[in-house]
Amino acid sequence: MNVMNNEISSVTEIATVTLRQNVTEVMSHYFSNLKGEEPRNIYDFFLDEIEEPLLAAVMKYTRNNQSEAARVLNISRGTLRTKLKKYGML
């Protein structure tokens, strides 16, 4: 069991590094292409961009089991349902 936990931790660390690198690259690209415009609502923009594919991937992983998906995401099932409705995934 300890070996499995170590493997999960390693995969999580690799994924985190890659995700961080991707975020840095995307935001750098975003800022370099503003063409004089003032950046606005970056937080909401970025969350909207990643939330839908994240939910889709988790729902696929859990075979559309909302309770399991909520557990994996560490959010309540009600919050999950609200987010799924927002993206037309219910």
PDB file of C-alpha atoms in Angstrom:
ATOM      1  CA  MET A   1       0.000   0.000   0.000  1.00  0.00           C
ATOM      2  CA  ASN A   2       2.855   2.400   0.797  1.00  0.00           C
ATOM      3  CA  VAL A   3       4.343   1.829  -2.676  1.00  0.00           C
ATOM      4  CA  MET A   4       1.011   2.767  -4.252  1.00  0.00           C
ATOM      5  CA  ASN A   5       0.811   5.983  -2.180  1.00  0.00           C
ATOM      6  CA  ASN A   6       4.369   6.886  -3.237  1.00  0.00           C
ATOM      7  CA  GLU A   7       3.470   6.323  -6.893  1.00  0.00           C
ATOM      8  CA  ILE A   8       0.364   8.500  -6.568  1.00  0.00           C
ATOM      9  CA  SER A   9       2.430  11.222  -4.890  1.00  0.00           C
ATOM     10  CA  SER A  10       5.015  11.068  -7.673  1.00  0.00           C
ATOM     11  CA  VAL A  11       2.364  11.322 -10.381  1.00  0.00           C
ATOM     12  CA  THR A  12       0.712  14.209  -8.527  1.00  0.00           C
ATOM     13  CA  GLU A  13       4.028  16.049  -8.227  1.00  0.00           C
ATOM     14  CA  ILE A  14       4.754  15.567 -11.940  1.00  0.00           C
ATOM     15  CA  ALA A  15       1.254  16.720 -12.894  1.00  0.00           C
ATOM     16  CA  THR A  16       1.520  19.745 -10.595  1.00  0.00           C
ATOM     17  CA  VAL A  17       4.831  20.827 -12.075  1.00  0.00           C
ATOM     18  CA  THR A  18       3.517  20.411 -15.608  1.00  0.00           C
ATOM     19  CA  LEU A  19       0.301  22.272 -14.817  1.00  0.00           C
ATOM     20  CA  ARG A  20       2.240  25.107 -13.178  1.00  0.00           C
ATOM     21  CA  GLN A  21       4.525  25.345 -16.189  1.00  0.00           C
ATOM     22  CA  ASN A  22       1.542  25.416 -18.521  1.00  0.00           C
ATOM     23  CA  VAL A  23      -0.174  28.136 -16.515  1.00  0.00           C
ATOM     24  CA  THR A  24       2.983  30.242 -16.545  1.00  0.00           C
ATOM     25  CA  GLU A  25       3.383  29.783 -20.295  1.00  0.00           C
ATOM     26  CA  VAL A  26      -0.262  30.528 -21.089  1.00  0.00           C
ATOM     27  CA  MET A  27      -0.331  33.634 -18.927  1.00  0.00           C
ATOM     28  CA  SER A  28       2.940  34.877 -20.425  1.00  0.00           C
ATOM     29  CA  HIS A  29       1.446  34.411 -23.892  1.00  0.00           C
ATOM     30  CA  TYR A  30      -1.764  36.161 -22.804  1.00  0.00           C
ATOM     31  CA  PHE A  31       0.124  39.191 -21.446  1.00  0.00           C
ATOM     32  CA  SER A  32       2.372  39.444 -24.500  1.00  0.00           C
ATOM     33  CA  ASN A  33      -0.671  39.535 -26.819  1.00  0.00           C
ATOM     34  CA  LEU A  34      -2.704  42.224 -25.073  1.00  0.00           C
ATOM     35  CA  LYS A  35      -1.713  44.828 -27.709  1.00  0.00           C
ATOM     36  CA  GLY A  36      -2.140  47.751 -25.344  1.00  0.00           C
ATOM     37  CA  GLU A  37      -5.376  46.522 -23.766  1.00  0.00           C
ATOM     38  CA  GLU A  38      -5.695  46.507 -19.994  1.00  0.00           C
ATOM     39  CA  PRO A  39      -5.909  42.974 -18.552  1.00  0.00           C
ATOM     40  CA  ARG A  40      -9.202  42.426 -16.704  1.00  0.00           C
ATOM     41  CA  ASN A  41     -10.892  39.588 -14.829  1.00  0.00           C
ATOM     42  CA  ILE A  42      -7.895  37.291 -15.293  1.00  0.00           C
ATOM     43  CA  TYR A  43      -8.844  35.136 -12.318  1.00  0.00           C
ATOM     44  CA  ASP A  44     -12.370  34.450 -13.575  1.00  0.00           C
ATOM     45  CA  PHE A  45     -11.145  34.059 -17.167  1.00  0.00           C
ATOM     46  CA  PHE A  46      -8.571  31.461 -16.205  1.00  0.00           C
ATOM     47  CA  LEU A  47     -10.876  29.524 -13.877  1.00  0.00           C
ATOM     48  CA  ASP A  48     -13.568  29.403 -16.556  1.00  0.00           C
ATOM     49  CA  GLU A  49     -11.017  28.048 -19.027  1.00  0.00           C
ATOM     50  CA  ILE A  50      -9.846  25.196 -16.800  1.00  0.00           C
ATOM     51  CA  GLU A  51     -12.954  24.335 -14.784  1.00  0.00           C
ATOM     52  CA  GLU A  52     -15.045  22.811 -17.577  1.00  0.00           C
ATOM     53  CA  PRO A  53     -12.356  20.424 -18.905  1.00  0.00           C
ATOM     54  CA  LEU A  54     -11.427  19.530 -15.323  1.00  0.00           C
ATOM     55  CA  LEU A  55     -15.030  18.609 -14.542  1.00  0.00           C
ATOM     56  CA  ALA A  56     -15.362  16.685 -17.804  1.00  0.00           C
ATOM     57  CA  ALA A  57     -12.208  14.678 -17.073  1.00  0.00           C
ATOM     58  CA  VAL A  58     -13.272  13.868 -13.514  1.00  0.00           C
ATOM     59  CA  MET A  59     -16.780  12.894 -14.586  1.00  0.00           C
ATOM     60  CA  LYS A  60     -15.319  10.588 -17.224  1.00  0.00           C
ATOM     61  CA  TYR A  61     -12.898   9.095 -14.688  1.00  0.00           C
ATOM     62  CA  THR A  62     -15.724   8.439 -12.220  1.00  0.00           C
ATOM     63  CA  ARG A  63     -18.069   7.182 -14.970  1.00  0.00           C
ATOM     64  CA  ASN A  64     -20.453  10.072 -14.224  1.00  0.00           C
ATOM     65  CA  ASN A  65     -20.786   9.111 -10.565  1.00  0.00           C
ATOM     66  CA  GLN A  66     -21.455  12.515  -9.018  1.00  0.00           C
ATOM     67  CA  SER A  67     -20.790  11.448  -5.442  1.00  0.00           C
ATOM     68  CA  GLU A  68     -17.426   9.976  -6.401  1.00  0.00           C
ATOM     69  CA  ALA A  69     -16.566  13.002  -8.555  1.00  0.00           C
ATOM     70  CA  ALA A  70     -17.388  15.348  -5.678  1.00  0.00           C
ATOM     71  CA  ARG A  71     -15.159  13.285  -3.386  1.00  0.00           C
ATOM     72  CA  VAL A  72     -12.299  13.329  -5.914  1.00  0.00           C
ATOM     73  CA  LEU A  73     -12.650  17.111  -6.309  1.00  0.00           C
ATOM     74  CA  ASN A  74     -13.103  17.620  -2.561  1.00  0.00           C
ATOM     75  CA  ILE A  75     -16.283  19.641  -3.068  1.00  0.00           C
ATOM     76  CA  SER A  76     -19.852  18.962  -2.018  1.00  0.00           C
ATOM     77  CA  ARG A  77     -22.143  17.095  -4.388  1.00  0.00           C
ATOM     78  CA  GLY A  78     -24.397  20.165  -4.479  1.00  0.00           C
ATOM     79  CA  THR A  79     -21.500  22.371  -5.549  1.00  0.00           C
ATOM     80  CA  LEU A  80     -20.554  19.825  -8.203  1.00  0.00           C
ATOM     81  CA  ARG A  81     -24.110  19.786  -9.559  1.00  0.00           C
ATOM     82  CA  THR A  82     -24.155  23.598  -9.704  1.00  0.00           C
ATOM     83  CA  LYS A  83     -20.912  23.597 -11.680  1.00  0.00           C
ATOM     84  CA  LEU A  84     -22.102  20.825 -13.997  1.00  0.00           C
ATOM     85  CA  LYS A  85     -25.290  22.809 -14.715  1.00  0.00           C
ATOM     86  CA  LYS A  86     -23.220  25.945 -15.416  1.00  0.00           C
ATOM     87  CA  TYR A  87     -21.426  24.105 -18.233  1.00  0.00           C
ATOM     88  CA  GLY A  88     -24.461  22.191 -19.499  1.00  0.00           C
ATOM     89  CA  MET A  89     -23.073  18.894 -18.315  1.00  0.00           C
ATOM     90  CA  LEU A  90     -26.238  17.741 -16.516  1.00  0.00           C
TER      91      LEU A  90
END
